[in-house]
Rosetta silent file (secondary structure, phi, psi, omega in degrees, C-alpha in Angstrom):
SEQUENCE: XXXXXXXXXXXXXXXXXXXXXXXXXXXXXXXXXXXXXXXXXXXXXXXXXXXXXXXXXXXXXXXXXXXXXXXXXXXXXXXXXXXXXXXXXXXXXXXXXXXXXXXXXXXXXXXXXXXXXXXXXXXXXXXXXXXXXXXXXXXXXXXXXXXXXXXXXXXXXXXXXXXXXXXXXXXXXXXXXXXXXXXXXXXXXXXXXXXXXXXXXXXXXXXXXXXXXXXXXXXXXXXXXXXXXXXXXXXXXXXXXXXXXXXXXXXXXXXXXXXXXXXXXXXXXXXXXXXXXXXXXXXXXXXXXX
SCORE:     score description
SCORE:     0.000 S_00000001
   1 L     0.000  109.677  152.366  148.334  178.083  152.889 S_00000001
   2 L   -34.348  114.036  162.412  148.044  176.813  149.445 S_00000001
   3 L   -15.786  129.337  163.546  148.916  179.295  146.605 S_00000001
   4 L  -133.723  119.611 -156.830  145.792  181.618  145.505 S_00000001
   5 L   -84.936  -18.375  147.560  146.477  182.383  142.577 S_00000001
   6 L   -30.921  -49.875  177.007  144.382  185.573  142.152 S_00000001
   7 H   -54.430  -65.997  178.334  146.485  186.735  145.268 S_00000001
   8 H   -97.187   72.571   46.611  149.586  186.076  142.797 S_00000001
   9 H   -22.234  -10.689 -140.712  148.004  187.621  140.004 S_00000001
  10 L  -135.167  -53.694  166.152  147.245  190.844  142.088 S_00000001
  11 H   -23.331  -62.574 -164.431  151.406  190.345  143.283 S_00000001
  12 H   -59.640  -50.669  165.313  152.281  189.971  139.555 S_00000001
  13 H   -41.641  -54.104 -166.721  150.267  193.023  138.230 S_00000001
  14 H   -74.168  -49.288 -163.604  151.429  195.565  140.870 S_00000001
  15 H   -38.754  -52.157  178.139  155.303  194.324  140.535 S_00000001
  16 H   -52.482  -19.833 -172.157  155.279  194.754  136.809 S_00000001
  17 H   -75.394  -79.647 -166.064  153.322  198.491  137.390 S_00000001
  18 H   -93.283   26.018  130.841  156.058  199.364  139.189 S_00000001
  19 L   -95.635    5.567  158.059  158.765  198.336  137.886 S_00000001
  20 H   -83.754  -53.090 -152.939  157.335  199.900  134.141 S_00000001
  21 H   -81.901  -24.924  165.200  156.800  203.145  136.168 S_00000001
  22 H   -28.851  -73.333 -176.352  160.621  202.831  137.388 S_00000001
  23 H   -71.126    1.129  168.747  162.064  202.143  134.466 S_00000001
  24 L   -51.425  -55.994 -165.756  160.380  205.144  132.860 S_00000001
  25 L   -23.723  -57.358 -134.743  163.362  207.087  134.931 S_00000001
  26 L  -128.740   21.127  159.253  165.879  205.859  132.910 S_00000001
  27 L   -87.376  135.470 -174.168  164.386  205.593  129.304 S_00000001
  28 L   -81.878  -45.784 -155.950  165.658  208.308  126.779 S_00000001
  29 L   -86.643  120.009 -175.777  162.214  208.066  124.945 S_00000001
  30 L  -109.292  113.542 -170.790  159.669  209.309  127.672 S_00000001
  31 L   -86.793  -39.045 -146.893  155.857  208.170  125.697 S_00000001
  32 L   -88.486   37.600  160.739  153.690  209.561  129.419 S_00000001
  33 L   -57.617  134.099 -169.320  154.803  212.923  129.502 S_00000001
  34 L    90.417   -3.180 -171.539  152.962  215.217  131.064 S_00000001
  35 L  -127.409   41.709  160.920  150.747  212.144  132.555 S_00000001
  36 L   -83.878    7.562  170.887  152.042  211.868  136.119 S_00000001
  37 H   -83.787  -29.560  161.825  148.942  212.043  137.577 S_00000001
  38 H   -74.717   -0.664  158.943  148.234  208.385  135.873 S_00000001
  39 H   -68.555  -60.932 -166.566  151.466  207.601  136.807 S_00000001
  40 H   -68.464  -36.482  175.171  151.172  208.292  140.743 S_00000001
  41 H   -49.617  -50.326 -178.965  147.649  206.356  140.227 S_00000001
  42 H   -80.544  -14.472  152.510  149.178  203.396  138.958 S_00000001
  43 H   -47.052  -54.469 -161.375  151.585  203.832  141.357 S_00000001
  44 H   -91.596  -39.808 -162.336  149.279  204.312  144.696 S_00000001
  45 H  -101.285  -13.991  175.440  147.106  200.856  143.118 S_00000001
  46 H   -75.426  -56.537 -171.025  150.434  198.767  142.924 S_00000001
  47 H   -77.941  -14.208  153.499  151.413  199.495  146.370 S_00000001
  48 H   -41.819  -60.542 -169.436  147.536  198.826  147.219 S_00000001
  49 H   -55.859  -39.349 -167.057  148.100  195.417  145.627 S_00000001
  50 H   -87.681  -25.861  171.389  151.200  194.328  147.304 S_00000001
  51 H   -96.632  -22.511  151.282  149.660  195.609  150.660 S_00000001
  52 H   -45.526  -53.262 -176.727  146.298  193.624  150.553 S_00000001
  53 H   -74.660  -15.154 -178.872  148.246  190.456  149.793 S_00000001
  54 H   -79.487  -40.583 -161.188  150.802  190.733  152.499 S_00000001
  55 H   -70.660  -39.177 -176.328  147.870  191.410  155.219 S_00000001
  56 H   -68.182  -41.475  176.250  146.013  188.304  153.476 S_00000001
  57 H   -61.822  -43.065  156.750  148.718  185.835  153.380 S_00000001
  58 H   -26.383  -60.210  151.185  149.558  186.942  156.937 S_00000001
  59 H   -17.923  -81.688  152.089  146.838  185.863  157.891 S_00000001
  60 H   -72.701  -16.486  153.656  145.909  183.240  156.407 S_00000001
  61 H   -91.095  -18.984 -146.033  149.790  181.704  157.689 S_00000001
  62 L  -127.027   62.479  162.519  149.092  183.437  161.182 S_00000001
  63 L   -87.867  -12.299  173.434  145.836  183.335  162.255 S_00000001
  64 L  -124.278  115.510 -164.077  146.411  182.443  165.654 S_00000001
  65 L  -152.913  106.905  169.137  149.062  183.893  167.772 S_00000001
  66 L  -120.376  -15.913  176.539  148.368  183.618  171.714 S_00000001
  67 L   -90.453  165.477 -172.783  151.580  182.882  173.072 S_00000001
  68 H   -84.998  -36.788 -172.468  154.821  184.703  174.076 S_00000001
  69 H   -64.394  -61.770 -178.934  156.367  181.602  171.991 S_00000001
  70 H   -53.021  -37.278 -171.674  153.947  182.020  169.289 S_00000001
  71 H   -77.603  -35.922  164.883  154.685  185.767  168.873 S_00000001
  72 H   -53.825  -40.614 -178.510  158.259  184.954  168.649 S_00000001
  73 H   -63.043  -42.684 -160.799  158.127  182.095  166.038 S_00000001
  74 H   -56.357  -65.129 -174.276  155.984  184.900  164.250 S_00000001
  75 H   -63.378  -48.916  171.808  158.909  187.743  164.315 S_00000001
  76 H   -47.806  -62.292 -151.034  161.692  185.101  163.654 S_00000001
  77 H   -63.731  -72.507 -162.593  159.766  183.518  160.098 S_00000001
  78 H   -52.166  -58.245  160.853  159.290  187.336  159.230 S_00000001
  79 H   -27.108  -62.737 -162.128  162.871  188.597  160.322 S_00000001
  80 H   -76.488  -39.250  149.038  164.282  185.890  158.262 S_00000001
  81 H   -60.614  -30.393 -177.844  162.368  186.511  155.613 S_00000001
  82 H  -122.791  -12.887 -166.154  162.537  189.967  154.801 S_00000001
  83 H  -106.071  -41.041 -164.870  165.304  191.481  156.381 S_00000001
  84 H   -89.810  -13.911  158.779  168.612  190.133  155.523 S_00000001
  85 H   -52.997  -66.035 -175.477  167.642  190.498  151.450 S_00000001
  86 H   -42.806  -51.397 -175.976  166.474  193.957  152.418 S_00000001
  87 H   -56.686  -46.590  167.640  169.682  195.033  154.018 S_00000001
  88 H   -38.763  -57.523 -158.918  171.815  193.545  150.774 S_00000001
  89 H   -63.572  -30.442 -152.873  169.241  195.615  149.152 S_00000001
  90 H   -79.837  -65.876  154.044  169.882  199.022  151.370 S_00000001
  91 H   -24.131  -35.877 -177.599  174.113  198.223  150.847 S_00000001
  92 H  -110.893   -9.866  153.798  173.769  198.538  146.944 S_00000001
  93 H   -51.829  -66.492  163.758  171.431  201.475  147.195 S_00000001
  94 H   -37.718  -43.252 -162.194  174.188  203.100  149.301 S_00000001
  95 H   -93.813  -21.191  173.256  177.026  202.300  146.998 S_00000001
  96 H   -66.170  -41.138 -153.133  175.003  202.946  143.699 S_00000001
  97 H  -127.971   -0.950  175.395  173.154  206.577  144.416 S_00000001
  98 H  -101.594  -48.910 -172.269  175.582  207.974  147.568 S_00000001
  99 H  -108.708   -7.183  163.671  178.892  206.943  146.708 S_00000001
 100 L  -111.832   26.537  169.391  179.235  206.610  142.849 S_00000001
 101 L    72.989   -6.414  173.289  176.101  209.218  142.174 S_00000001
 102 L    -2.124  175.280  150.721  173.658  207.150  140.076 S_00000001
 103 L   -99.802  168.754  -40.964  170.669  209.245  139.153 S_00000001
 104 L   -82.579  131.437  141.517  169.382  210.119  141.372 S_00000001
 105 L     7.984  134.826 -171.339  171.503  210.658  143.820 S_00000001
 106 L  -121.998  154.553  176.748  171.230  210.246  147.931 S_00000001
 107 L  -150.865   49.460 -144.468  172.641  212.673  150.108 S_00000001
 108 L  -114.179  110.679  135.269  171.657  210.899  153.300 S_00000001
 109 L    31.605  141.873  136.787  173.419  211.426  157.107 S_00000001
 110 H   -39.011  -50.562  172.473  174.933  208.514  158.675 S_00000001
 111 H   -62.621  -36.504  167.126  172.453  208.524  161.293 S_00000001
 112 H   -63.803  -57.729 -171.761  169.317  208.395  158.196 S_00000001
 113 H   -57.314  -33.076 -153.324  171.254  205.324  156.839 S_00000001
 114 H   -97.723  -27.715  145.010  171.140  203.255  160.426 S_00000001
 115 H   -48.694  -62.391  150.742  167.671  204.073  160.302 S_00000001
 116 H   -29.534  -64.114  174.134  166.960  202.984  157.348 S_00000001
 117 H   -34.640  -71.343 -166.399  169.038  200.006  158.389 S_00000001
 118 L   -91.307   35.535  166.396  166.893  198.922  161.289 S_00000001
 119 L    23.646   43.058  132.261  163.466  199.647  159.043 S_00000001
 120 L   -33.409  -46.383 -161.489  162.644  202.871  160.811 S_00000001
 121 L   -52.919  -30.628  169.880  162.506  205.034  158.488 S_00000001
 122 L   -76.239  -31.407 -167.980  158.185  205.284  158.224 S_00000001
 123 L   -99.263  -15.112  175.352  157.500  205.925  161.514 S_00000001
 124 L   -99.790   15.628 -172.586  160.291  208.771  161.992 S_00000001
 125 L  -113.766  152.105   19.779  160.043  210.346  158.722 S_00000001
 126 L  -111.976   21.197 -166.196  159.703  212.989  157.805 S_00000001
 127 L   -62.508  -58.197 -173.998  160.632  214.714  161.191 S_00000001
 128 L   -77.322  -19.603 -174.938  163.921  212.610  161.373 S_00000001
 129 L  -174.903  174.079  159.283  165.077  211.476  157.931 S_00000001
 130 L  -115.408  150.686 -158.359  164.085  210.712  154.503 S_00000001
 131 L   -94.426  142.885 -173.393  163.134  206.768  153.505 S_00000001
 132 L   -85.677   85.457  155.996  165.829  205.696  150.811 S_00000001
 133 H    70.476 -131.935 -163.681  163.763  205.842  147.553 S_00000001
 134 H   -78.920   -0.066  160.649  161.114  202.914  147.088 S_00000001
 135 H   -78.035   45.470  149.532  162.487  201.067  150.149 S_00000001
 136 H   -58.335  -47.531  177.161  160.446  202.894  152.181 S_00000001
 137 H   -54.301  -36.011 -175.387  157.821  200.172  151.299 S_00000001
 138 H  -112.101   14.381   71.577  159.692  197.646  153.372 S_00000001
 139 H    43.650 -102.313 -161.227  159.467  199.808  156.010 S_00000001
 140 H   -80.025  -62.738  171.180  156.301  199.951  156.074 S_00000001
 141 H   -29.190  -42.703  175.202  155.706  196.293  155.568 S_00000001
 142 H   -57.808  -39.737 -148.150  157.835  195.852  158.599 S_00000001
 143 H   -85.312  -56.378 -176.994  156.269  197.791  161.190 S_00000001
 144 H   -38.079  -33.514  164.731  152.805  196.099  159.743 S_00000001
 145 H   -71.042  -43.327 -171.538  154.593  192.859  161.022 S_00000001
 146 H   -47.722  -40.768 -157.094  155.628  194.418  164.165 S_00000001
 147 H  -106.466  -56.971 -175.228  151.558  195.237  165.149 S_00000001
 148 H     6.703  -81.067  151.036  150.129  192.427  163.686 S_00000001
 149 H     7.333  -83.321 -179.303  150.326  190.247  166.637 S_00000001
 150 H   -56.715   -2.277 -173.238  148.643  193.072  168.604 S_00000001
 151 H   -78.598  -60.817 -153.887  145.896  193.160  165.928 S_00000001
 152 H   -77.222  -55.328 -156.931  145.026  189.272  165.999 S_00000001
 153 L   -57.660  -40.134 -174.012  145.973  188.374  169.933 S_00000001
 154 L  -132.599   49.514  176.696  143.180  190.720  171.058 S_00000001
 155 L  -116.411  132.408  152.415  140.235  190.621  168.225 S_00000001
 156 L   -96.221  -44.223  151.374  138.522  187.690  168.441 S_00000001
 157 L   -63.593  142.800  179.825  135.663  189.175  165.423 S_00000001
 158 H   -55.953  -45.944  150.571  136.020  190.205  162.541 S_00000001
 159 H   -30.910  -49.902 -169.332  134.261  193.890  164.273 S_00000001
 160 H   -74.160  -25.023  165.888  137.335  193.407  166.451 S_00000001
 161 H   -61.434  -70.353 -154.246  139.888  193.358  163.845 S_00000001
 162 H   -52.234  -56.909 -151.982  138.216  196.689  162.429 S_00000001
 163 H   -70.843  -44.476 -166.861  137.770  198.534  165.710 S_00000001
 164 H   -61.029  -40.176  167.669  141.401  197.422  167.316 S_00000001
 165 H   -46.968  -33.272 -155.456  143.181  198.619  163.476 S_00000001
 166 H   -81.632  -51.293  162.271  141.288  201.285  163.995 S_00000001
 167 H   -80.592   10.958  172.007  143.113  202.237  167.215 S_00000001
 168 H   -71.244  -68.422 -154.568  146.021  201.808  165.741 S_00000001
 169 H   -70.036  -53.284  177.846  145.443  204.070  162.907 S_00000001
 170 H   -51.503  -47.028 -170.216  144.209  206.818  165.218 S_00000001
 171 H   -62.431  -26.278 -177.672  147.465  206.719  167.624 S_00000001
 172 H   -87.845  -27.030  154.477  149.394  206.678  164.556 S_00000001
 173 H   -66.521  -34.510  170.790  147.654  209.678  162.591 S_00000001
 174 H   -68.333  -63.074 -176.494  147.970  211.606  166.054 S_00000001
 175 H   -59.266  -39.563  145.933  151.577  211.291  165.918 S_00000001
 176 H   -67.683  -11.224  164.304  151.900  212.259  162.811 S_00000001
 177 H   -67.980  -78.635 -147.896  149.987  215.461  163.588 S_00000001
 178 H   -78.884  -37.097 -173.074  151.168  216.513  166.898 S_00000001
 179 L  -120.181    9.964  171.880  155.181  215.502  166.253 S_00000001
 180 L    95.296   13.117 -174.506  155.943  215.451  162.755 S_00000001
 181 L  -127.617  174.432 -168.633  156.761  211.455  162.406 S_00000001
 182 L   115.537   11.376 -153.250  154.645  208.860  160.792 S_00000001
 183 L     1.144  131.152  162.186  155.273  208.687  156.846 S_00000001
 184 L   -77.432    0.497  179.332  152.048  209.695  155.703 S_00000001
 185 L   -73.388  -46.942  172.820  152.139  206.836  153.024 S_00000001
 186 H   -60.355  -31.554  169.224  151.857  204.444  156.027 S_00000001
 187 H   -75.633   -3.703  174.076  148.588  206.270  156.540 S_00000001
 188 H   -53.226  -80.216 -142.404  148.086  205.707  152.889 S_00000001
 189 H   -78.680  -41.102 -175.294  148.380  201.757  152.399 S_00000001
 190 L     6.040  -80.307  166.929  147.267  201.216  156.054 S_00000001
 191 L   -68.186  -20.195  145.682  143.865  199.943  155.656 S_00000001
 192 H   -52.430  -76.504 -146.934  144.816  197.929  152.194 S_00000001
 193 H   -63.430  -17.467 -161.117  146.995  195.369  155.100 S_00000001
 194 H   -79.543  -92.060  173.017  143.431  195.866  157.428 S_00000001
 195 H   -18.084  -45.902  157.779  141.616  194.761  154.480 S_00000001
 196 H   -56.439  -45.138  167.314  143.721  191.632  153.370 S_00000001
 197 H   -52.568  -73.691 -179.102  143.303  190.618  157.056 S_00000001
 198 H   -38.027  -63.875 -159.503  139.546  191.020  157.106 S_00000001
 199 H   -37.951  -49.450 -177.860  139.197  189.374  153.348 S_00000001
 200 H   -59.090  -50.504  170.734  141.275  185.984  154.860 S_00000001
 201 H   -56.624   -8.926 -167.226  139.583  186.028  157.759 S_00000001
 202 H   -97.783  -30.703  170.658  136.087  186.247  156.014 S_00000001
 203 H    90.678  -12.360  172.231  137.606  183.155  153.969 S_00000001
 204 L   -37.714  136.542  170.411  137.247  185.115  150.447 S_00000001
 205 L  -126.091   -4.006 -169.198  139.085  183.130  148.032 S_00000001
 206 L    38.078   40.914 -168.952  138.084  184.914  144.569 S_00000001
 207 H   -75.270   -3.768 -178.433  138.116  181.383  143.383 S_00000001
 208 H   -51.729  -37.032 -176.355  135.262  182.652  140.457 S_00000001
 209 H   -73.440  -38.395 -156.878  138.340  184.919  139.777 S_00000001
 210 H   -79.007   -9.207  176.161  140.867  182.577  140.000 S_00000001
 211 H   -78.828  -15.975  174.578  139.355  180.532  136.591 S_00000001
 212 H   -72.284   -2.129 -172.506  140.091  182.971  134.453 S_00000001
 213 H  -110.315   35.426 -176.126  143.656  182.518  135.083 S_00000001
 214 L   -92.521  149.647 -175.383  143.865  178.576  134.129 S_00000001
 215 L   105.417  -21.670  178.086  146.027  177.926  131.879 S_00000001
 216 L  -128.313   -4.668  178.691  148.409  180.913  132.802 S_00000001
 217 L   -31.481  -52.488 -175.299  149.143  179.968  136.169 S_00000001
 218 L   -69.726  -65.433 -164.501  152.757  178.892  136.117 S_00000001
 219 H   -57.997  -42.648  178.744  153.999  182.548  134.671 S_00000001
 220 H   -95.276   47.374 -100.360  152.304  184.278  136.951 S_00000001
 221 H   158.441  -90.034 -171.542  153.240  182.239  139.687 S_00000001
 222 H   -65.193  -14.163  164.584  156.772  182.779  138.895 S_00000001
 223 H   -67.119  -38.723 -167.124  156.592  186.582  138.434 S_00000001
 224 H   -80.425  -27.752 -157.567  154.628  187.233  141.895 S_00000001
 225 H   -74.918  -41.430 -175.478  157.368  184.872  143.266 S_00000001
 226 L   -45.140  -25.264 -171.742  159.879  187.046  142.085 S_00000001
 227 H   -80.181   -4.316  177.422  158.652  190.114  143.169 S_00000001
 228 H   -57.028  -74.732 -154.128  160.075  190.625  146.882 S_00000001
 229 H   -41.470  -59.860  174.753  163.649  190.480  144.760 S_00000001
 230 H   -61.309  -49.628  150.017  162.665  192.670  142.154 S_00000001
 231 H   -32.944  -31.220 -175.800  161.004  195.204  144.329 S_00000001
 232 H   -80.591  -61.282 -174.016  164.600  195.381  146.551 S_00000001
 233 H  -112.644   19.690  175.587  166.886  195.847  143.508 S_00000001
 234 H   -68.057  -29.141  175.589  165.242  197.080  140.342 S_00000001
 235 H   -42.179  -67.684 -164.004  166.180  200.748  141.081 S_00000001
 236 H   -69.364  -33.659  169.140  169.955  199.815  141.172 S_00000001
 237 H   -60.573  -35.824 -175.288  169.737  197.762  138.089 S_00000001
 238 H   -65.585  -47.608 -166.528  168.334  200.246  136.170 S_00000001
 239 H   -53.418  -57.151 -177.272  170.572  202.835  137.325 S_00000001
 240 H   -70.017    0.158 -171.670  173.566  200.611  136.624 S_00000001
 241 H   -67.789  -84.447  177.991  171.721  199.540  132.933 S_00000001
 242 H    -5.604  -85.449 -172.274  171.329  202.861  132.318 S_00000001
 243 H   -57.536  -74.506 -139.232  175.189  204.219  132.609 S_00000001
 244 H   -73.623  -50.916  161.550  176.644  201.054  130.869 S_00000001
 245 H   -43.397  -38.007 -174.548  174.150  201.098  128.116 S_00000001
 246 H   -76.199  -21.588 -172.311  174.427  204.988  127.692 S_00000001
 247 H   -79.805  -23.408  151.678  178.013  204.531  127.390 S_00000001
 248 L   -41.664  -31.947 -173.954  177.390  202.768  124.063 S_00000001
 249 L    62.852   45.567 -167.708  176.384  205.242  122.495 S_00000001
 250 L   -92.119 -179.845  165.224  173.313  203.692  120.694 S_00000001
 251 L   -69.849  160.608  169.734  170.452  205.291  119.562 S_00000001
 252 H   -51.864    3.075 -160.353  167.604  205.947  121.712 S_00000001
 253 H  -109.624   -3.430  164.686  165.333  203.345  120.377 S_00000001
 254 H   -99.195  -52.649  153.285  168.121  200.618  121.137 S_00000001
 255 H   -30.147  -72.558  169.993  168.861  202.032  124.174 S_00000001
 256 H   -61.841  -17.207 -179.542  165.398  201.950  125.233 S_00000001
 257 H   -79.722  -77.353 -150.583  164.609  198.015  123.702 S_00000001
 258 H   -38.616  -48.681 -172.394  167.917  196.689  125.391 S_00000001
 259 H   -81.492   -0.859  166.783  166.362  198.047  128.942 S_00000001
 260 H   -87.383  -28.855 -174.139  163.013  197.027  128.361 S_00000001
 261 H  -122.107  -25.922  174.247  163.513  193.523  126.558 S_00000001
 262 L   -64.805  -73.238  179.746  166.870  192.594  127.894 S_00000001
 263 H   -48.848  -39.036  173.900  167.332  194.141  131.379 S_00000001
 264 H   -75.396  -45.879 -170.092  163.700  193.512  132.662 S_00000001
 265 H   -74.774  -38.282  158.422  163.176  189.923  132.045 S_00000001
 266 H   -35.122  -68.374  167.676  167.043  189.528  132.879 S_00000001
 267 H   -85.838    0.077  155.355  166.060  190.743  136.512 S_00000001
 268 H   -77.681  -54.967 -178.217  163.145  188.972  137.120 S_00000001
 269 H   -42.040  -63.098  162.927  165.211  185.812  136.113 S_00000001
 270 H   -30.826  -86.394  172.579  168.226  186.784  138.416 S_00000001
 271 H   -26.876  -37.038 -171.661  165.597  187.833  141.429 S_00000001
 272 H   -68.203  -45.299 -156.056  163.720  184.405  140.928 S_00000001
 273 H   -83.664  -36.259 -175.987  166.948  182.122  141.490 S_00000001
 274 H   -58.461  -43.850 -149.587  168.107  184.672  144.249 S_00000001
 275 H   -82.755  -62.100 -129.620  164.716  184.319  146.057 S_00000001
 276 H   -94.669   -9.672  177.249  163.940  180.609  145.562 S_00000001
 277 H   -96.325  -37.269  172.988  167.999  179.722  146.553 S_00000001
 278 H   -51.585  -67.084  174.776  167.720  181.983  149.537 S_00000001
 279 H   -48.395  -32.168  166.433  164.560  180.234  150.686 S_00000001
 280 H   -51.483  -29.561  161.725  165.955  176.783  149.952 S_00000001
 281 H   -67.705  -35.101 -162.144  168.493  177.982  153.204 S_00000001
 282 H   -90.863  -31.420 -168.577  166.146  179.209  155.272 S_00000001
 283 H   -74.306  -36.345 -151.854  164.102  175.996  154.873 S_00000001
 284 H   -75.198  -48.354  172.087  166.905  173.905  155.109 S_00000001
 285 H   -59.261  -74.915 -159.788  168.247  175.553  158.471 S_00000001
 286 H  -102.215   17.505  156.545  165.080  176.114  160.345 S_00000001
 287 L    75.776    5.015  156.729  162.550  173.455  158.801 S_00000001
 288 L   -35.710  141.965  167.605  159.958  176.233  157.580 S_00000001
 289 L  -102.967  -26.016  171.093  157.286  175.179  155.445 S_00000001
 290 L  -179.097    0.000    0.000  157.064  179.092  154.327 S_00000001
């Protein structure tokens, strides 16, 4: 699939939302106080963003998967993609917020981490565990690979996509009901990843949208690419910003500019060459084109 750059525009937008609403944590000067309900909004419209574009680029790489071969090739490209960053990512959560105490703090079971580990954590919580801060999302992004397959293999119509998501959604809102497992967040975003499907399949392209962004392309281009990485570890950066800056003793208004013009653009740079060296391996090994 050729790059739409609307798509990574919509990528670029939410990452930066939430990693601004993050980094609020860990700011001495707090400007929204008293404004979390426009917080959790811009929150709830990020993770909207980021789950439309995963079901459309899904999609739009996957549209046909009829084979036992085909389903496999499917789970490998995704597995390789998403998972062994994520685990790096899980490891420095653990050693940042369990065992030296960041704010805030984890207090989570052995048995909750190896969930978490194996990207559990949505469909058993909150009966079983709690999802380790904003990974939770990738998670939920997982299991949305896991049914995927089953979405596409037996809709042929676009009606068929709707009604078969649909029975999805019900089996999965009954289980959260009747045993207490399900994240209700997955019942949240759910229908954003539905939606992204439908949009590709429908062939929407926003390109009407996409002119307003000539000219600006490359930067947002490299921010959306960035944003798996930066979604995995901004938490722990901040956290570790945070103590090593505070240990300075500067004022707050230096404190907050170093983590806002130093620290952020510092980890999007870092995340980009982590992503784009990582992929350069994966392509190199198994001959992916993405």
């Amino acid at each position: 699939m050729n790059r739409i750059i609307v798509l990574d525009g919509v990528k670029a937008g939410a990452i930066l939302l939430i990693v601004f609403i993050h980094l609020y944590n860990y700011l001495v000067y707090h400007p929204f106080t008293g404004h979390h309900g426009l917080i959790a909004l811009l929150s709830s419209l990020a993770l909207a963003g980021f789950t439309f574009v995963s079901g459309y680029t899904i999609y739009a790489n996957n549209s046909v998967i009829r084979t036992r071969e085909e389903i496999i090739r499917f789970y490998r490209k995704r597995v390789l993609r998403v998972y062994p960053l994520y685990v790096v990512a899980l490891a420095t959560f653990f050693i940042c917020f369990q065992v030296l105490r960041f704010f805030p703090p984890l207090d989570l079971s052995l048995i909750e981490w190896l969930i978490n580990a194996f990207c559990l954590q949505v469909l058993l919580a909150p009966a079983f565990t709690d999802p380790v801060f904003t990974l939770w999302f990738i998670g939920f992004i997982v299991l949305l690979y896991l049914l995927y397959p089953a979405i596409i293999m037996f809709s042929r119509t676009t009606i068929g996509t709707i009604l078969i998501s649909g029975g999805i959604f019900a089996l999965l809102a009954a289980l959260h009901l009747t045993l207490n497992i399900v994240d209700v967040r997955l019942l949240q975003y759910y229908f954003f990843f539905v939606a992204g499907i439908v949009a590709a399949r429908s062939g929407v392209t926003c390109s009407r949208f996409g002119a307003g962004f000539r000219g600006r392309g490359a930067g947002i281009v490299v921010v959306s690419y960035a944003a798996y990485g930066v979604y995995l570890f901004h938490m722990p950066a901040f956290a570790v910003a945070a103590v090593i800056i505070g240990r300075l003793g500067l004022p707050w208004y230096l404190h907050d500019a170093v983590m806002c013009a130093v620290v952020v653009p510092a980890l999007f740079a870092i995340a980009y060459s982590i992503q784009r060296n990582y992929d350069l391996r994966i392509k190199t090994k198994t001959g992916q084109k993405n």
